[in-house]
Short mmCIF file of the C-alpha atoms (twelve columns), coordinates in Angstrom:
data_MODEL
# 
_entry.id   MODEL 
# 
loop_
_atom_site.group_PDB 
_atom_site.id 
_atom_site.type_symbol 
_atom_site.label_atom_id 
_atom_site.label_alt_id 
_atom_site.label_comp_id 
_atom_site.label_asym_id 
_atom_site.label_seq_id 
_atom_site.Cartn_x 
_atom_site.Cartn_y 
_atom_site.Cartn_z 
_atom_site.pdbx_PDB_model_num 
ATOM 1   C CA . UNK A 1   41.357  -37.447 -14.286 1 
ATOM 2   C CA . UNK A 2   37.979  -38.245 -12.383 1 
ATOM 3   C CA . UNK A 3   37.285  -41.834 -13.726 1 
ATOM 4   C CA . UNK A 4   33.914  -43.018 -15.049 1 
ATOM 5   C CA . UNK A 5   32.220  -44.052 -11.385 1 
ATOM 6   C CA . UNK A 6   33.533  -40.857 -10.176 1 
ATOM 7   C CA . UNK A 7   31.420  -38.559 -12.874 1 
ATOM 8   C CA . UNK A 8   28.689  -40.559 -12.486 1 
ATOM 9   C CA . UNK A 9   28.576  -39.595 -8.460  1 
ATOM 10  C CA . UNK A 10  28.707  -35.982 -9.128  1 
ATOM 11  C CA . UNK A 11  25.564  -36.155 -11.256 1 
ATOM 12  C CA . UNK A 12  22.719  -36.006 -8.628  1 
ATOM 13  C CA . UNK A 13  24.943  -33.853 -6.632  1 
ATOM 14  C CA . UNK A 14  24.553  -31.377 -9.702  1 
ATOM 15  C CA . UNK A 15  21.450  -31.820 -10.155 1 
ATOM 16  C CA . UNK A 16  20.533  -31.093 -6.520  1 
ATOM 17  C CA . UNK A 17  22.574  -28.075 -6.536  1 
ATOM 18  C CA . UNK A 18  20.653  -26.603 -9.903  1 
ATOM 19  C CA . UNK A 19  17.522  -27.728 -8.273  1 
ATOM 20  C CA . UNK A 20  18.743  -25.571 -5.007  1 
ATOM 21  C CA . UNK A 21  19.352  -22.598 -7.394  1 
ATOM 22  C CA . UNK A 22  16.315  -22.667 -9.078  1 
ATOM 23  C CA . UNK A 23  14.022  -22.700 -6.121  1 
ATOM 24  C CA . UNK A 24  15.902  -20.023 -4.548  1 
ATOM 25  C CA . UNK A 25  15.635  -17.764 -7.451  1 
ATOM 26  C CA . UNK A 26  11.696  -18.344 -7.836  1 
ATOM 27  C CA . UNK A 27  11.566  -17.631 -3.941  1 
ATOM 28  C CA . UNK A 28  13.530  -14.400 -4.711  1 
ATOM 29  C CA . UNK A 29  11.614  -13.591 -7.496  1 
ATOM 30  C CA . UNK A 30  8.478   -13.952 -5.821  1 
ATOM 31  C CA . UNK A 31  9.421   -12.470 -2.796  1 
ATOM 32  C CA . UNK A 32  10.089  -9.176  -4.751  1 
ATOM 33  C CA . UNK A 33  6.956   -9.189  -6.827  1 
ATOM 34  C CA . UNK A 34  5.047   -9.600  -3.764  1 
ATOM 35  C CA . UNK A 35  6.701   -6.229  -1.904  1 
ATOM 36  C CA . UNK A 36  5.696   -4.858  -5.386  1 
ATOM 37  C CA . UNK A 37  2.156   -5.864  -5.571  1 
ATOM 38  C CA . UNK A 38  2.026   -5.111  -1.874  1 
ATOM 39  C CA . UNK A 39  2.976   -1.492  -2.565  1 
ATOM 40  C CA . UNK A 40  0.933   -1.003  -5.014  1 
ATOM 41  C CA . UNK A 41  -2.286  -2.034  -3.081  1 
ATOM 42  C CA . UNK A 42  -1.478  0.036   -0.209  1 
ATOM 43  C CA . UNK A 43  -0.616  2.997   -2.111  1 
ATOM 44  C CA . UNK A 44  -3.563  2.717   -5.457  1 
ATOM 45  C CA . UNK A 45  -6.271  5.605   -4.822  1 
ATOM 46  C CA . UNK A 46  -9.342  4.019   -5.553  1 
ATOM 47  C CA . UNK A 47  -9.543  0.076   -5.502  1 
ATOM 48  C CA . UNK A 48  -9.846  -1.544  -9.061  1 
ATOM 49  C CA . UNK A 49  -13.956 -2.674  -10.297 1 
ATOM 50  C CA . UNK A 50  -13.771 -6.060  -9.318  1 
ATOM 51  C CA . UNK A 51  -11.444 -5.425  -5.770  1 
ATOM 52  C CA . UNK A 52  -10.113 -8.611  -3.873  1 
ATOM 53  C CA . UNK A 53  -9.895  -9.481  -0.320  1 
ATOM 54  C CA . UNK A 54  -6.158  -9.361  -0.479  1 
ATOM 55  C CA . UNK A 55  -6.439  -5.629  -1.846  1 
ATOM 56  C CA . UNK A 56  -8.516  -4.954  0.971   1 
ATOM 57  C CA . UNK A 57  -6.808  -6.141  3.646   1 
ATOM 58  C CA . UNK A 58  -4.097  -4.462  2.478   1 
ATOM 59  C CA . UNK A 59  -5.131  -1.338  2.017   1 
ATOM 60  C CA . UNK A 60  -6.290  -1.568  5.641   1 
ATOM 61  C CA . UNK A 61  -3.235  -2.461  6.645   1 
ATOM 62  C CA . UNK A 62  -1.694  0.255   5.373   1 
ATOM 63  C CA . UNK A 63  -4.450  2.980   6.420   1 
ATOM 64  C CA . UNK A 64  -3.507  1.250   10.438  1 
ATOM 65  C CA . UNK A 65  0.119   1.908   9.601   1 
ATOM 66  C CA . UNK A 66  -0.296  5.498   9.024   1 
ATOM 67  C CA . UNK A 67  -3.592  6.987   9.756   1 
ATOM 68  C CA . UNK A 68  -5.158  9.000   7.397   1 
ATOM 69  C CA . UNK A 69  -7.125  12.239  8.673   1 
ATOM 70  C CA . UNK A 70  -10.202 11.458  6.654   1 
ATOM 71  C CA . UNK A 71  -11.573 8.080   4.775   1 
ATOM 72  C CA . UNK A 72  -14.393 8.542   2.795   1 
ATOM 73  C CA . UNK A 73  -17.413 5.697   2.115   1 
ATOM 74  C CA . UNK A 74  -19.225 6.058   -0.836  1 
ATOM 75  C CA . UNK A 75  -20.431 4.270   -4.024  1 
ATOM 76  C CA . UNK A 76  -19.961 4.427   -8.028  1 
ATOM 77  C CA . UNK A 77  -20.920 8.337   -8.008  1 
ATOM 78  C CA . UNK A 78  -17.686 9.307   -5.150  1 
ATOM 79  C CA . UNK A 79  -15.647 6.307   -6.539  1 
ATOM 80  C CA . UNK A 80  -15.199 8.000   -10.080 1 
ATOM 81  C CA . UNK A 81  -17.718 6.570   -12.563 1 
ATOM 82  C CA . UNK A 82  -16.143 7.320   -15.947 1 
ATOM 83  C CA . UNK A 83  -13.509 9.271   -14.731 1 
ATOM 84  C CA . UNK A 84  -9.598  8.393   -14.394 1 
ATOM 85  C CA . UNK A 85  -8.540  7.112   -11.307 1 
ATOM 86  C CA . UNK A 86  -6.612  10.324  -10.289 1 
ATOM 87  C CA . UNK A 87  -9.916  11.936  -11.525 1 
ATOM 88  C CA . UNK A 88  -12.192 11.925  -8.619  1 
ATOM 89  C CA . UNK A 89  -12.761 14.132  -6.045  1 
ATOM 90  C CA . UNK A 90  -11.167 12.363  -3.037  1 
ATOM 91  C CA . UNK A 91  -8.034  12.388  -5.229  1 
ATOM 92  C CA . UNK A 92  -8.357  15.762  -6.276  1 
ATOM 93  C CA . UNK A 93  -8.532  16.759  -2.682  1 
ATOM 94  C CA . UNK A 94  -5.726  14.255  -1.659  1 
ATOM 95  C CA . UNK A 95  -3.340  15.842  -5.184  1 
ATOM 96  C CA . UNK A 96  -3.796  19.162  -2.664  1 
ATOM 97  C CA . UNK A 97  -2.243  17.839  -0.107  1 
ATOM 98  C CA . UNK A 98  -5.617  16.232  2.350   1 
ATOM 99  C CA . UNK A 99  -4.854  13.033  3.616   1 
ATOM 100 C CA . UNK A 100 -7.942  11.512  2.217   1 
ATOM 101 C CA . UNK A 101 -8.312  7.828   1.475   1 
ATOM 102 C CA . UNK A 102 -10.934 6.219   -0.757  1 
ATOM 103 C CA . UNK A 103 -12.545 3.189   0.358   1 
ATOM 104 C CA . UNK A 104 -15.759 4.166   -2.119  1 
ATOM 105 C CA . UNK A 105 -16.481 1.844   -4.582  1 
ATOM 106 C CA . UNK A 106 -19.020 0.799   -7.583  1 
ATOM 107 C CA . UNK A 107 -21.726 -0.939  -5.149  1 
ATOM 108 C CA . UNK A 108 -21.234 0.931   -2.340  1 
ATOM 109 C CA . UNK A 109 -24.360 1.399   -0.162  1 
ATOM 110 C CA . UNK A 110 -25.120 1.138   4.316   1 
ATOM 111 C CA . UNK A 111 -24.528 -2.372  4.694   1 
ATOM 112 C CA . UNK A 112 -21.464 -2.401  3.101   1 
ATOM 113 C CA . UNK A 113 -20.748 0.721   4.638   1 
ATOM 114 C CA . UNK A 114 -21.178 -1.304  8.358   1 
ATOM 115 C CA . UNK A 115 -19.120 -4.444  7.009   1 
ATOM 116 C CA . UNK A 116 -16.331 -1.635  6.864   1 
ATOM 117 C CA . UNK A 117 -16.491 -0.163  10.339  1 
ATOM 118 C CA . UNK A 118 -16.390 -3.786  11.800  1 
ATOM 119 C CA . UNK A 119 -13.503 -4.041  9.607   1 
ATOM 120 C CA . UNK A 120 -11.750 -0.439  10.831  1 
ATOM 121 C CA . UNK A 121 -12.191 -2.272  14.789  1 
ATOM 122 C CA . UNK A 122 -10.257 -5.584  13.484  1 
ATOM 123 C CA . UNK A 123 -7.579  -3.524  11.498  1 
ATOM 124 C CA . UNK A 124 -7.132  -0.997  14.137  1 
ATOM 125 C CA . UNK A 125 -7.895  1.603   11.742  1 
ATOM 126 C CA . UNK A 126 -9.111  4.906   13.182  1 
ATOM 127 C CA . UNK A 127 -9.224  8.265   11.047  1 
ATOM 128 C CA . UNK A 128 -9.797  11.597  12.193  1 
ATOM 129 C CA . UNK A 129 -13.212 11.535  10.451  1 
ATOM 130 C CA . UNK A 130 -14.779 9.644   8.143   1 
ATOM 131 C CA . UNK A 131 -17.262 10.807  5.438   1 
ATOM 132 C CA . UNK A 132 -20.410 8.722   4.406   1 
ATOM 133 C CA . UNK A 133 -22.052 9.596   0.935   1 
ATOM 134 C CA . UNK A 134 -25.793 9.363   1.027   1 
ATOM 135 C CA . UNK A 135 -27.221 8.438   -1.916  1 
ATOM 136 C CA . UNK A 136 -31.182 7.949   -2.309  1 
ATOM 137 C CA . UNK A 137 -31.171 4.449   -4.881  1 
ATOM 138 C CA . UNK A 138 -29.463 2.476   -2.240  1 
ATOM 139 C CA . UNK A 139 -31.724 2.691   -0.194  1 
ATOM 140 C CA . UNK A 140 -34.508 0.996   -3.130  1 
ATOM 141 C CA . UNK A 141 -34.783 -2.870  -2.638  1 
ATOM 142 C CA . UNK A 142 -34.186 -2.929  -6.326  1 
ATOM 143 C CA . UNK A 143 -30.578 -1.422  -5.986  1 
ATOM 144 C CA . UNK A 144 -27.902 -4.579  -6.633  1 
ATOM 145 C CA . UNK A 145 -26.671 -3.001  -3.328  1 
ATOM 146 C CA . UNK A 146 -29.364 -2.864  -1.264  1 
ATOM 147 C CA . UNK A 147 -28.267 -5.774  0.846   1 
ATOM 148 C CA . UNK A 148 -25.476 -7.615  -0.872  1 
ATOM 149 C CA . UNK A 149 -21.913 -7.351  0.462   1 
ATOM 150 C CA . UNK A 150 -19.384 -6.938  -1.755  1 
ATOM 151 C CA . UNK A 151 -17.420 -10.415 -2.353  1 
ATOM 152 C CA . UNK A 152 -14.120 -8.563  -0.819  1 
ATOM 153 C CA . UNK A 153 -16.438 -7.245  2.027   1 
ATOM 154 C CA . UNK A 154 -18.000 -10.576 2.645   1 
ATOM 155 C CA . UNK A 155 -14.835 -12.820 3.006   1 
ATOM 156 C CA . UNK A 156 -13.146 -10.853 5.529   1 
ATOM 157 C CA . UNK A 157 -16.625 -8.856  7.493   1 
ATOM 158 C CA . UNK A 158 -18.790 -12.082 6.975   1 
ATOM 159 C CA . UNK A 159 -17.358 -14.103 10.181  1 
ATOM 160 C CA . UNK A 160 -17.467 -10.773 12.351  1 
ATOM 161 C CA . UNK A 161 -20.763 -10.302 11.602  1 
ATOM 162 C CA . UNK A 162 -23.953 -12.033 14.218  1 
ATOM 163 C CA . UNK A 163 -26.245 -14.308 12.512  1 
ATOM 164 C CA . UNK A 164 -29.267 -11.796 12.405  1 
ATOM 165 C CA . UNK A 165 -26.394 -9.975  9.848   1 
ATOM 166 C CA . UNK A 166 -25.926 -13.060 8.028   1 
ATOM 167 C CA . UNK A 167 -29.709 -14.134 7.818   1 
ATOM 168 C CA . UNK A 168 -30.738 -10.152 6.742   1 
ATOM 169 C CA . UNK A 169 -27.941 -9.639  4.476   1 
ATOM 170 C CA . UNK A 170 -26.699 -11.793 1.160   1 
ATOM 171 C CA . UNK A 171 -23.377 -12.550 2.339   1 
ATOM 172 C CA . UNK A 172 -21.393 -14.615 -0.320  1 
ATOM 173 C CA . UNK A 173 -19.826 -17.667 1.309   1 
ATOM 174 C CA . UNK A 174 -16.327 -18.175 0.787   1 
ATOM 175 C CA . UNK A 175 -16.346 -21.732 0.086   1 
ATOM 176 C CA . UNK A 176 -14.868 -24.610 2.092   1 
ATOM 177 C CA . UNK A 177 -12.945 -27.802 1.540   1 
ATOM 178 C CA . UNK A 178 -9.304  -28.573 0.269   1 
ATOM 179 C CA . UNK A 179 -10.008 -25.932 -2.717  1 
ATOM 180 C CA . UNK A 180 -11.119 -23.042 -1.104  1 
ATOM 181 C CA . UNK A 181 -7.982  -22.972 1.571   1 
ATOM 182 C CA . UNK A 182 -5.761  -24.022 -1.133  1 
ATOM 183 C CA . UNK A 183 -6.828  -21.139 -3.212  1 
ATOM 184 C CA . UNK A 184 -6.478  -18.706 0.212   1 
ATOM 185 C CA . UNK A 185 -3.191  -20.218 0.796   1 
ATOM 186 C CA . UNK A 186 -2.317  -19.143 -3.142  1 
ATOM 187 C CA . UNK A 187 -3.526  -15.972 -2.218  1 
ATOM 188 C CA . UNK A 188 -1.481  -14.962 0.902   1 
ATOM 189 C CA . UNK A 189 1.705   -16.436 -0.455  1 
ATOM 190 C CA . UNK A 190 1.696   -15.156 -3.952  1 
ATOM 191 C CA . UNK A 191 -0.246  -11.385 -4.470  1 
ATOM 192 C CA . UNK A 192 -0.018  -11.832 -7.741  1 
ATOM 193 C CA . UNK A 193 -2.811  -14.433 -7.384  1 
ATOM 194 C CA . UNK A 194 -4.332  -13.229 -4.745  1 
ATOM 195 C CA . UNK A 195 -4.645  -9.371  -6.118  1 
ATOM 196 C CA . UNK A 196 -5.641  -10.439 -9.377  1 
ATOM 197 C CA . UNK A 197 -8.568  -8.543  -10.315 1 
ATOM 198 C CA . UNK A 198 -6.856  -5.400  -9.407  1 
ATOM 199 C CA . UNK A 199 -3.929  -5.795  -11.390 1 
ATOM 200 C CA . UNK A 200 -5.912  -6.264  -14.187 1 
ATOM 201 C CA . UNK A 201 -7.772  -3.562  -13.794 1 
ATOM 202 C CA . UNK A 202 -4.593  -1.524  -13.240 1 
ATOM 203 C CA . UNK A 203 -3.338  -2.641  -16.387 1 
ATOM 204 C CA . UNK A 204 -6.095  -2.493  -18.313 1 
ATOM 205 C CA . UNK A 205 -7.301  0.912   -17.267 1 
ATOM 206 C CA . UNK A 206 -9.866  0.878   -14.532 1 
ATOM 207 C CA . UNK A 207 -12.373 3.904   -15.631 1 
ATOM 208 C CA . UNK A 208 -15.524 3.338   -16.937 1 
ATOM 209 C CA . UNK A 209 -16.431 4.598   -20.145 1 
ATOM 210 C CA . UNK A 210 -18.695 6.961   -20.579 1 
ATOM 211 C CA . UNK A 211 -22.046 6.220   -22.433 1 
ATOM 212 C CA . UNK A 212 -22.002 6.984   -25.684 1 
ATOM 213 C CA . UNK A 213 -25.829 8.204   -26.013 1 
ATOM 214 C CA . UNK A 214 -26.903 10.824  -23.182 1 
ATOM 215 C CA . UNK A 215 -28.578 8.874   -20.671 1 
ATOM 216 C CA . UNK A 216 -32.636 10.092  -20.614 1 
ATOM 217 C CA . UNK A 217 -35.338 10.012  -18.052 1 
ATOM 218 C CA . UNK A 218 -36.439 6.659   -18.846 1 
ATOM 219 C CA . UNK A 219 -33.027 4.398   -18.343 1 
ATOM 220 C CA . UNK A 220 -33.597 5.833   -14.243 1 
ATOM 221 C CA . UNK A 221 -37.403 4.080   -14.391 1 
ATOM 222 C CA . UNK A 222 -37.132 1.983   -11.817 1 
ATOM 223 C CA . UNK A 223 -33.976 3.750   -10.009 1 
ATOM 224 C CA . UNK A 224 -36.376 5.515   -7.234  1 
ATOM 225 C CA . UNK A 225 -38.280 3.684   -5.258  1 
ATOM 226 C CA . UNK A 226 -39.833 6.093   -3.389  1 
ATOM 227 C CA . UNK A 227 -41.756 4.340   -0.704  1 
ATOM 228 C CA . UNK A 228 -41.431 5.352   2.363   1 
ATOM 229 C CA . UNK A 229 -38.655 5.107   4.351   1 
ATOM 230 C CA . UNK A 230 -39.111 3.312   7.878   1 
ATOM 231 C CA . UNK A 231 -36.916 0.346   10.120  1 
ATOM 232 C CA . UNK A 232 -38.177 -1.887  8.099   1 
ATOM 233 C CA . UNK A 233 -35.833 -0.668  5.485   1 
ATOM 234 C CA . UNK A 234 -32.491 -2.688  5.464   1 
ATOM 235 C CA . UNK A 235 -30.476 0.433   4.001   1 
ATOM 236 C CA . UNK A 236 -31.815 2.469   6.894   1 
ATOM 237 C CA . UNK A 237 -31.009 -0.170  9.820   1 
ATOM 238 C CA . UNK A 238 -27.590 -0.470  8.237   1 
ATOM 239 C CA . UNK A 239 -27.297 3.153   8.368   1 
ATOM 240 C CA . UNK A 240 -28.184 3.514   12.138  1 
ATOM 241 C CA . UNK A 241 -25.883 0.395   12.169  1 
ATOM 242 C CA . UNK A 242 -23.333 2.340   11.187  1 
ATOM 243 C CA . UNK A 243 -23.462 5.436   12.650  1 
ATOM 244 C CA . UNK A 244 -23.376 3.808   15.797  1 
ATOM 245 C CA . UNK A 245 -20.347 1.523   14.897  1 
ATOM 246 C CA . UNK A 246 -18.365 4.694   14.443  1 
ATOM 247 C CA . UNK A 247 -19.332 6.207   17.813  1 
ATOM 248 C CA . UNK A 248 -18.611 3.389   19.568  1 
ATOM 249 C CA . UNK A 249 -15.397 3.336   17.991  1 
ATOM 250 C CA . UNK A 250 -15.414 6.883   18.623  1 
ATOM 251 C CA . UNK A 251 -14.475 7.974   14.941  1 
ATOM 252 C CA . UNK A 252 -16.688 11.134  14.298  1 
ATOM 253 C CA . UNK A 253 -18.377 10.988  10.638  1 
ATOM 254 C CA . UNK A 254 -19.773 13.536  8.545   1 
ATOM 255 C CA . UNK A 255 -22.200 12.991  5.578   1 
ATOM 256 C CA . UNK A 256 -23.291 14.232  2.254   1 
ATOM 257 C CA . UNK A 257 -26.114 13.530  0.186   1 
ATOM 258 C CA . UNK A 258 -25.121 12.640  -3.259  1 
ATOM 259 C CA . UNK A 259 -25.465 15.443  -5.852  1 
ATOM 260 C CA . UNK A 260 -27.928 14.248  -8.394  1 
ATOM 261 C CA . UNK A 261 -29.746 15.620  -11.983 1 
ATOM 262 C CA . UNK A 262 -32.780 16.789  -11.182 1 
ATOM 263 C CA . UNK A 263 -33.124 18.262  -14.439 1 
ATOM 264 C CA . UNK A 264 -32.569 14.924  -16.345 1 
ATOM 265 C CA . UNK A 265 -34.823 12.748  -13.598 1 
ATOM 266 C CA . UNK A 266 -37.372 15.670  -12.526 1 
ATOM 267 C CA . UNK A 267 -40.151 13.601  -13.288 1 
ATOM 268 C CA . UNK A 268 -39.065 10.770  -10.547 1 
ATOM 269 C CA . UNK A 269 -37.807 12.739  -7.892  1 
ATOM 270 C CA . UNK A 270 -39.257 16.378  -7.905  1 
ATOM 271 C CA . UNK A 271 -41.808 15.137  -5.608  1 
ATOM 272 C CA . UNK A 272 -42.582 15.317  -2.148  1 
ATOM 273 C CA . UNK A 273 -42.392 11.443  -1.595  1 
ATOM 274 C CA . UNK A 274 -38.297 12.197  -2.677  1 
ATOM 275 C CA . UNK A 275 -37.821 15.149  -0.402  1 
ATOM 276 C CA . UNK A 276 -39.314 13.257  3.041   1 
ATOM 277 C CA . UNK A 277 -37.198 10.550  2.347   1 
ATOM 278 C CA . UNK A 278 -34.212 12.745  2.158   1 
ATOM 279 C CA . UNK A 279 -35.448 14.384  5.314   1 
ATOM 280 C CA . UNK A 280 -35.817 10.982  6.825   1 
ATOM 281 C CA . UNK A 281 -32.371 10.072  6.554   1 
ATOM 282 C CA . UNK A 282 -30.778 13.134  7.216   1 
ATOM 283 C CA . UNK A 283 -32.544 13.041  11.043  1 
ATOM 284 C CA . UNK A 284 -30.977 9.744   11.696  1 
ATOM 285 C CA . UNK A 285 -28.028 10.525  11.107  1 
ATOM 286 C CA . UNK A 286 -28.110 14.024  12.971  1 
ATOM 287 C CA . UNK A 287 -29.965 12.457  16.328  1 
ATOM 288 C CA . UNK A 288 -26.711 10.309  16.569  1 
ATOM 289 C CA . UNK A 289 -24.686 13.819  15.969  1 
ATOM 290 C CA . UNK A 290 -23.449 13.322  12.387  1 
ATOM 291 C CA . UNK A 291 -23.414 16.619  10.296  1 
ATOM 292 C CA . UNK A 292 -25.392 16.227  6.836   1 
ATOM 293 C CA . UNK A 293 -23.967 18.596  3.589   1 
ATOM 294 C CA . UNK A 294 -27.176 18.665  1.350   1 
ATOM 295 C CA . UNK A 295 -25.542 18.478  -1.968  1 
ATOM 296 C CA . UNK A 296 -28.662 16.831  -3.500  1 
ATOM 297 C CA . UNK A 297 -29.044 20.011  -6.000  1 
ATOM 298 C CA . UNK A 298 -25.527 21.737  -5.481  1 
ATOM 299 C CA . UNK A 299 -24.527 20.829  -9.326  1 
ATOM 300 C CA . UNK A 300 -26.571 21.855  -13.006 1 
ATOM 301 C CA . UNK A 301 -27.092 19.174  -15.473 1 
ATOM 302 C CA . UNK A 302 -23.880 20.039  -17.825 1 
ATOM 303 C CA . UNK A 303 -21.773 18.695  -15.006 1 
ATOM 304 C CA . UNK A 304 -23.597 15.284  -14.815 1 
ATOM 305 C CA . UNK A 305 -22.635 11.891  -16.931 1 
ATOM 306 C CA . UNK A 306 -26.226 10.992  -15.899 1 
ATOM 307 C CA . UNK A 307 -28.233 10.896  -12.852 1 
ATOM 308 C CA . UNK A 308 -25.887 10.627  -10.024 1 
ATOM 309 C CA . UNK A 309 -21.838 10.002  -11.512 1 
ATOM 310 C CA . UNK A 310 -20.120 13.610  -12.081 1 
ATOM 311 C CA . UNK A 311 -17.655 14.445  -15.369 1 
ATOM 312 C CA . UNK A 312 -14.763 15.357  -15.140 1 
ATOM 313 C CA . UNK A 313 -15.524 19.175  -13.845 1 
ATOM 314 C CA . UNK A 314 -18.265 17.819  -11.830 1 
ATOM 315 C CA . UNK A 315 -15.634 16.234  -9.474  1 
ATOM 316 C CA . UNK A 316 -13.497 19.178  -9.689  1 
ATOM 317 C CA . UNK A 317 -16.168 20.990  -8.038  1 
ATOM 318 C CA . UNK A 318 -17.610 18.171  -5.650  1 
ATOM 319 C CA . UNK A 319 -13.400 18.795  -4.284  1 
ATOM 320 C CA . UNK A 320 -13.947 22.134  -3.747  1 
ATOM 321 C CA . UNK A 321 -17.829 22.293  -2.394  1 
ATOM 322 C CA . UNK A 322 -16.361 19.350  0.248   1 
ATOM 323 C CA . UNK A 323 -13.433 21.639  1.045   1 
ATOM 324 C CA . UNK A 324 -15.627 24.151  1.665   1 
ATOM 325 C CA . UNK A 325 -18.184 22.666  3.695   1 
ATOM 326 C CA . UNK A 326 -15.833 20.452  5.740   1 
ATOM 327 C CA . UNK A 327 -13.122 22.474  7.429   1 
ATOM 328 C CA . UNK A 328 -11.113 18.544  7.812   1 
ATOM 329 C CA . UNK A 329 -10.706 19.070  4.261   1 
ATOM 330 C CA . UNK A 330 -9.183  22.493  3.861   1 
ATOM 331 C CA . UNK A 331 -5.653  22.956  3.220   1 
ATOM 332 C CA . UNK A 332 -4.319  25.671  4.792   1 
ATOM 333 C CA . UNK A 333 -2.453  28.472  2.993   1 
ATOM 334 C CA . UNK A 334 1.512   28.937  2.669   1 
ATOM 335 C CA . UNK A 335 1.626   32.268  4.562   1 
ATOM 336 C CA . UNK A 336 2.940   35.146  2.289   1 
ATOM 337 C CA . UNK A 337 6.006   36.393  2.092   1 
# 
């Protein structure tokens, strides 16, 4: 029988070994969440309202792995304002078998367009095309867009950008000290953390509900600015900005302008000041030999949410007029029997 001394030796040794166990089974544990949250980030259509860094990178990472043939930019209208996730167009056209990708999202607009293309050159990513929605109210220097990076954007584009980037454009600093690379240490280790707003979103449901008043002319007041539009604008550097990025990286690009309720905002935009400004942009980006599809007045009003985000239909038909327009985007046939 083990005597008194002896029992009292095998104690730590116990409690070493159920130490032992339970580290390894957290590591376990966390190793298999983290291929799970992994997956789902690489895989999700759209990213989630409030996107992370680690979503992003990993989406990226996943787009390098296997090259989509087109990625599409675009803000809240392309992303899928008040539709489901599998609602949009991009995923419509993706459920029919396009290898689309949708890096749109809710503040989408040419300088977070750019951030991306720096981003495609560190990730290696290079699609067949990509597809840049134009859309008028980013261009406004009263758009929350106009030149604001997205936090995501701005932690991992920030340090690749030059300082006349970082001195034009409100780039959110990351933070520094022990808290700020403790939390990025959090972040790559456990995606759980790290992925956090997307998850929630994912769980929560990540479409916007619809208004439950129809929107009228007056909410889109101060939507339009329709000054001019000149190189003093920061949209319309960031747009040359980008165009460029993409033919250096030798990615061709195509772009739309954003379909939009003239009937509901006629009194802002059926004007000539709207109409040269849309001219305007659609010259710089065909003198750098990027195709524009005018889909400014492609849909009627009954297809609208409000000015610029489609319902349901509306995207059904955005898919189509796309496939149409941009033979990238066609699927072909089975042949008959």
């Amino acid at each position: 029988m083990p005597t008194e001394k002896s029992t009292e030796s095998l104690w730590p040794r116990n409690r070493l070994a159920v130490a032992a166990v339970i580290v390894a089974t957290i590591a376990l544990l966390t190793v298999a969440e983290n291929a799970a949250v992994s997956a789902y980030l690489s895989s999700s259509g759209r990213f989630a309202s409030d996107f992370s860094a680690t979503a992003l990178e990993h989406k990226l990472d996943a787009i390098a792995k296997q090259p989509p043939q087109v990625v599409f930019m675009g803000d809240s209208a392309l992303w899928g304002y008040g539709v489901p996730a599998d609602g949009n167009a991009v995923a419509l056209l993706a459920k029919g078998g396009c290898s689309c990708v949708n890096l749109s999202f809710k503040a989408g607009s040419p300088p977070n367009y750019y951030a991306l293309t720096l981003l495609f050159a560190k990730f290696h990513v290079h699609p067949k095309l990509v597809v840049l929605e134009i859309n008028q109210p980013s261009f406004s220097p009263g758009d929350q867009s106009y030149k604001t990076l997205a936090p995501a954007l701005a932690a991992l584009a920030g340090p690749l950008m030059t300082p006349a980037d970082r001195s034009t454009l409100d780039v959110a600093d990351g933070g520094e000290g022990v808290l700020a690379r403790l939390g990025a240490a959090m972040a790559s280790a456990w995606l759980v953390y790290g992925a956090r707003a997307d998850l929630r979103d994912a769980l929560s449901g990540d479409a916007d509900a619809v208004p439950k008043e129809r929107p009228v002319a007056e909410d889109f007041l101060g939507t339009y600015d329709l000054a001019p539009l000149d190189e003093r604008n920061v949209g319309v550097r960031y747009l040359e900005a980008v165009a460029d990025a993409l033919r250096e990286q030798r990615i061709p690009a195509i772009a739309f302008l954003t379909p939009t309720n003239h009937a509901l905002v006629h009194e802002f935009i059926d004007v000539p000041a709207y109409a040269r400004n849309a001219d305007y942009l659609v010259k710089i980006l065909e003198s750098r030999g990027i195709r524009v599809v005018d889909l400014d007045r492609a849909f009627p009003q009954v297809d609208f949410i409000d000015n610029t985000h489609l319902t349901q239909r509306g995207q059904q038909l955005l898919a189509a007029t796309l496939a149409n327009d941009i033979p990238a985007l066609r699927i072909p046939s089975p042949p008959a029997r």
